[in-house]
mmCIF file of C-alpha atoms in Angstrom:
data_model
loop_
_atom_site.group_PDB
_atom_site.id
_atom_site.type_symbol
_atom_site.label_atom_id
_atom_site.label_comp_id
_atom_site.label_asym_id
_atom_site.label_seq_id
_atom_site.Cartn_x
_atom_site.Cartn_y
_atom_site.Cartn_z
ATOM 1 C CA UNK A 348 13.496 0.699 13.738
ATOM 2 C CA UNK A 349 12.789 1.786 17.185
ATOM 3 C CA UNK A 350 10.483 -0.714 18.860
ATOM 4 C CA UNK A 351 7.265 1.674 18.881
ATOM 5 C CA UNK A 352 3.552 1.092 18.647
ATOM 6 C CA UNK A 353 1.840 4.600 17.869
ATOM 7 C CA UNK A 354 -2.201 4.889 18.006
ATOM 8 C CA UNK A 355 -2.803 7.638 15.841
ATOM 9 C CA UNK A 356 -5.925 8.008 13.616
ATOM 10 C CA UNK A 357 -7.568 5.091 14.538
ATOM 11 C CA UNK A 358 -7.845 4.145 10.882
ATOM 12 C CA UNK A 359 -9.197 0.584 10.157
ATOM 13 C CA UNK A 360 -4.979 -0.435 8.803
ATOM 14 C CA UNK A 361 -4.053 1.053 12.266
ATOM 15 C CA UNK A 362 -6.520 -0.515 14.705
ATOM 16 C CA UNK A 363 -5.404 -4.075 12.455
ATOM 17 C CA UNK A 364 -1.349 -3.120 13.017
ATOM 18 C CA UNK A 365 -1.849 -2.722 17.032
ATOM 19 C CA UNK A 366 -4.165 -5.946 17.295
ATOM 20 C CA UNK A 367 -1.465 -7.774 15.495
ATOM 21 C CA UNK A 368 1.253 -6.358 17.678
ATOM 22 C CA UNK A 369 3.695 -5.782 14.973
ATOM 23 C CA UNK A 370 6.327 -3.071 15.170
ATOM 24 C CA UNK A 371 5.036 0.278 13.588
ATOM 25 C CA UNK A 372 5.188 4.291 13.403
ATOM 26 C CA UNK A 373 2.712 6.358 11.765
ATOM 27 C CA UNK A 374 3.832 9.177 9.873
ATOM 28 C CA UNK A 375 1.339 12.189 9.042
ATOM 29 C CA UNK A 376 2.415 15.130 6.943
ATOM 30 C CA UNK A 377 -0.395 17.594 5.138
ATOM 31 C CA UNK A 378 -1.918 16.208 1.892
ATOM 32 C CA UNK A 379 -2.000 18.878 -0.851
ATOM 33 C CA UNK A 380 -4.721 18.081 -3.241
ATOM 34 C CA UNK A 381 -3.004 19.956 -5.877
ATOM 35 C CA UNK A 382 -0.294 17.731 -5.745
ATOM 36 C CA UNK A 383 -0.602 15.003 -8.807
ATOM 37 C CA UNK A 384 0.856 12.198 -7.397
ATOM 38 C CA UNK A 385 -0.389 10.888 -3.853
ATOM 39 C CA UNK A 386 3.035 8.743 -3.275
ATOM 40 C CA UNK A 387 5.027 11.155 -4.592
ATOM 41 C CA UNK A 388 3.920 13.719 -2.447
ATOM 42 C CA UNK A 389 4.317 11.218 0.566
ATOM 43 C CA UNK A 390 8.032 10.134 0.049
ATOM 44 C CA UNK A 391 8.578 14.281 -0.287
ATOM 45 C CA UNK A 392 6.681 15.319 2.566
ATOM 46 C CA UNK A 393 8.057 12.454 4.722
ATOM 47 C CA UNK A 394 11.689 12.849 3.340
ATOM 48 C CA UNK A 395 11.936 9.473 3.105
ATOM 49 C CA UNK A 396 13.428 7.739 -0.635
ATOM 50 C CA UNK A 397 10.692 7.236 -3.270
ATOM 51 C CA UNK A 398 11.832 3.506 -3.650
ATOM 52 C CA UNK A 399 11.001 2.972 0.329
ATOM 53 C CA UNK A 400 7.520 4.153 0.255
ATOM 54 C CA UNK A 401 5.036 1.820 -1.405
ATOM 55 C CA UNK A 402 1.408 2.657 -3.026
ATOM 56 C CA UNK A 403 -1.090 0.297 -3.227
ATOM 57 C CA UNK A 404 -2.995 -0.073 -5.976
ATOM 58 C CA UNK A 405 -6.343 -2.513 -6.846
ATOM 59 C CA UNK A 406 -6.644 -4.407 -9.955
ATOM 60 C CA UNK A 407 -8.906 -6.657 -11.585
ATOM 61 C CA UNK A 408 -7.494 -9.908 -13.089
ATOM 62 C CA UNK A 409 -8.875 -12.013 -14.960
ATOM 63 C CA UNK A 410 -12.187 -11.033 -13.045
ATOM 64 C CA UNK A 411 -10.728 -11.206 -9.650
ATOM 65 C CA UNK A 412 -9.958 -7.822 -7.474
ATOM 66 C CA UNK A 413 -6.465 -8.214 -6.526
ATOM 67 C CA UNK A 414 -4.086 -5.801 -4.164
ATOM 68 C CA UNK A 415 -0.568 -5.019 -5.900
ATOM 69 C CA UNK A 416 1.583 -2.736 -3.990
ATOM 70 C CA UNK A 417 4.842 -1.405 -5.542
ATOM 71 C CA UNK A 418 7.058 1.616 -4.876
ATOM 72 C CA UNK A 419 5.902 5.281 -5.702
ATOM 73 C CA UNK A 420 9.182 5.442 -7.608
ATOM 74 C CA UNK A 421 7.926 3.481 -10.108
ATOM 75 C CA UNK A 422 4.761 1.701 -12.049
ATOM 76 C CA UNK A 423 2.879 -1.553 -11.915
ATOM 77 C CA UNK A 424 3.835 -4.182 -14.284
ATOM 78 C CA UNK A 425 0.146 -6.235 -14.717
ATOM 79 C CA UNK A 426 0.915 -8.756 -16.933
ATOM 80 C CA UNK A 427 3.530 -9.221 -14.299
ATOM 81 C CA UNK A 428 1.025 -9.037 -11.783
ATOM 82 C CA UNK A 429 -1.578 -11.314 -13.597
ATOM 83 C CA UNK A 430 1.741 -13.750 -13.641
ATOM 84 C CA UNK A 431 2.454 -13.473 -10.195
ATOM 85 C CA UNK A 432 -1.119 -14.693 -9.300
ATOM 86 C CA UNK A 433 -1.371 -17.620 -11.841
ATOM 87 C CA UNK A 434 -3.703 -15.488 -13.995
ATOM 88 C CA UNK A 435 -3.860 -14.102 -17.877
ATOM 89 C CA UNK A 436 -4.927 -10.876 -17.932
ATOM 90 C CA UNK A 437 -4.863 -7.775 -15.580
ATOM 91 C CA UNK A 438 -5.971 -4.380 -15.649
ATOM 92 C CA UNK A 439 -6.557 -1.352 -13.037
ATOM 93 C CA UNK A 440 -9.637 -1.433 -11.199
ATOM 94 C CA UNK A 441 -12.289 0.930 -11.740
ATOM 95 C CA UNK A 442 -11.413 3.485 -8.713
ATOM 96 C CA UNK A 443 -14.706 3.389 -7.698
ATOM 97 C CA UNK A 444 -15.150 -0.516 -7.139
ATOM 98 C CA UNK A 445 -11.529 -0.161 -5.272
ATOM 99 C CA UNK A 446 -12.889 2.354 -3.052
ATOM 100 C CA UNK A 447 -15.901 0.590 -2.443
ATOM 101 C CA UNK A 448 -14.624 -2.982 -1.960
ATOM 102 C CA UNK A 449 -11.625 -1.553 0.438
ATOM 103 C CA UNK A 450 -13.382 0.787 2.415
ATOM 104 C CA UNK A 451 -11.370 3.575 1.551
ATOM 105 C CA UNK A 452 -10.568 6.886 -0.634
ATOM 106 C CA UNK A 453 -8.140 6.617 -3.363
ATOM 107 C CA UNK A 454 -5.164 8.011 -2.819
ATOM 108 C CA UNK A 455 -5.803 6.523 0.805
ATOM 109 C CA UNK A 456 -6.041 2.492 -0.096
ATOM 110 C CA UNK A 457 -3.984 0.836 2.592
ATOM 111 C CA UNK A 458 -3.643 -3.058 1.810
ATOM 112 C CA UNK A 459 -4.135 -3.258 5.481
ATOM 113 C CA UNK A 460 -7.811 -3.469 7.420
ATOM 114 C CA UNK A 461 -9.383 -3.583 4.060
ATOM 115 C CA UNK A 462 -13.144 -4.086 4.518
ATOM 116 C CA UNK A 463 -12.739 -6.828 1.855
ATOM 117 C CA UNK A 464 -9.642 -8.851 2.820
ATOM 118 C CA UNK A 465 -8.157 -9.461 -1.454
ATOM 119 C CA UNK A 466 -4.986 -11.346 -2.601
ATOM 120 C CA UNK A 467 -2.002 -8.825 -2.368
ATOM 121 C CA UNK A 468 1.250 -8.964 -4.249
ATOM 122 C CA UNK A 469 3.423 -6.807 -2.801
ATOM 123 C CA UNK A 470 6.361 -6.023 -5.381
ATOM 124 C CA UNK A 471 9.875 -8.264 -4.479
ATOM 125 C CA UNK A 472 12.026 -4.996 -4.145
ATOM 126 C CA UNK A 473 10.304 -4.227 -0.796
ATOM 127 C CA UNK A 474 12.552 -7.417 0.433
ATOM 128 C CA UNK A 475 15.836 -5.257 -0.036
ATOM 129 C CA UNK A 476 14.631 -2.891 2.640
ATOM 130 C CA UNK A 477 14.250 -3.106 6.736
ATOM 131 C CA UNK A 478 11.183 -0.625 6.612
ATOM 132 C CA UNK A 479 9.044 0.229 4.233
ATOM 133 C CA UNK A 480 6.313 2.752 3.906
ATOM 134 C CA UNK A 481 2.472 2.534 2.912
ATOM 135 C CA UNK A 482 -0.771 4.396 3.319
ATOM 136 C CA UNK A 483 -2.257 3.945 6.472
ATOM 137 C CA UNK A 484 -5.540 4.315 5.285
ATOM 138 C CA UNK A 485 -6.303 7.675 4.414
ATOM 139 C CA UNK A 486 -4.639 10.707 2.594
ATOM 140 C CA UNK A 487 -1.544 12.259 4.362
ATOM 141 C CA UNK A 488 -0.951 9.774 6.986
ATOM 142 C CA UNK A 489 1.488 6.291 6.568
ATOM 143 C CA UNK A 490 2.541 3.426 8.227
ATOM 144 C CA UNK A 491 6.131 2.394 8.417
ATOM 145 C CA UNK A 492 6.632 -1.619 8.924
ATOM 146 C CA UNK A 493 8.997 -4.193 8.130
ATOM 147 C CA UNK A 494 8.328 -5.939 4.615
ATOM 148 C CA UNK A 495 8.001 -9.353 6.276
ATOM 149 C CA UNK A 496 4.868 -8.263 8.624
ATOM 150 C CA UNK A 497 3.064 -6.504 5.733
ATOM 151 C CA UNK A 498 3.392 -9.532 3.645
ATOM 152 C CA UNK A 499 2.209 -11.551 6.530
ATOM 153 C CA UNK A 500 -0.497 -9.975 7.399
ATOM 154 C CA UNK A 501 -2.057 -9.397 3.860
ATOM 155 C CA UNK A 502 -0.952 -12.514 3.763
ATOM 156 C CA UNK A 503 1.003 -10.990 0.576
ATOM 157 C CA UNK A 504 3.056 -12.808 -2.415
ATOM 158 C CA UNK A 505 6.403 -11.115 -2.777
ATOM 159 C CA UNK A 506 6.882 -11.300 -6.398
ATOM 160 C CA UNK A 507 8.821 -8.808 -9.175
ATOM 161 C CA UNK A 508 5.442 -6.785 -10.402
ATOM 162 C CA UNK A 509 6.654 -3.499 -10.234
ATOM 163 C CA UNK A 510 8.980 -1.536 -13.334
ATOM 164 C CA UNK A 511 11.334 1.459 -12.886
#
């Protein structure tokens, strides 16, 4: 990847990226509510492989909010997840508390800038590629980073949490 910083949207994930001076490129394309699937529509709009762009979803286990971020091209695996984190039992968030605890929409969760900084797993398979793509805080526009500087700024586990 091209050694670029872009500004663009100023979202709270963005403004965190540039103040950690970690190589990254925004990527806006035009949400269509219609669509059903928010990743989906991102690795189509951005023409970039479903397995390469990553959604991030909240869950609650065993009573603790946690981040788990896996590839649009599959599913979350939460008793892999409530594994991964030394705990029992997982289960999605309501979407509500997720939006209110992160600070953003759903559909537009980034795990970075959260306004509530939660444990993130991010799913191993991210490790197999240079960049990967996730939502840069809000609906249509992504960041594309390197695996290891989203892990280390979530301060992410890499562990096998996501299914095909």
């Amino acid at each position: 990847m091209a050694k670029r910083r872009q500004q663009a949207a100023g979202t709270p994930a963005v403004v965190a990226l540039t103040a950690a001076g970690v190589e990254f490129t925004t990527r806006a394309y035009e949400h269509d509510p219609a669509h059903p699937s928010y990743g989906e529509e991102a690795a189509q709009a951005l023409g970039v492989p479903p397995e390469r762009v990553f959604k991030t979803l909240v869950a609650d286990v065993d009573g603790v909010l946690t981040v788990a971020v896996v590839p649009v091209s599959g599913s979350l695996d939460l008793k892999a997840l409530a594994t991964a984190v030394g705990g029992k039992r997982a289960a999605l968030a309501d979407p509500a508390l997720a939006e209110r605890t992160t600070g953003y929409v759903r559909g537009g969760i980034s795990p970075l800038g959260q306004r509530k900084r939660l444990r993130t797993v991010l799913d191993a398979s991210a490790s197999g590629h240079a960049t990967i793509c996730v939502s840069a805080g809000r609906r249509g526009l992504e960041v594309e980073l390197s695996p290891a500087d989203l892990a280390g700024l979530t301060g992410a586990v890499l562990a096998p949490i996501g299914r095909a």
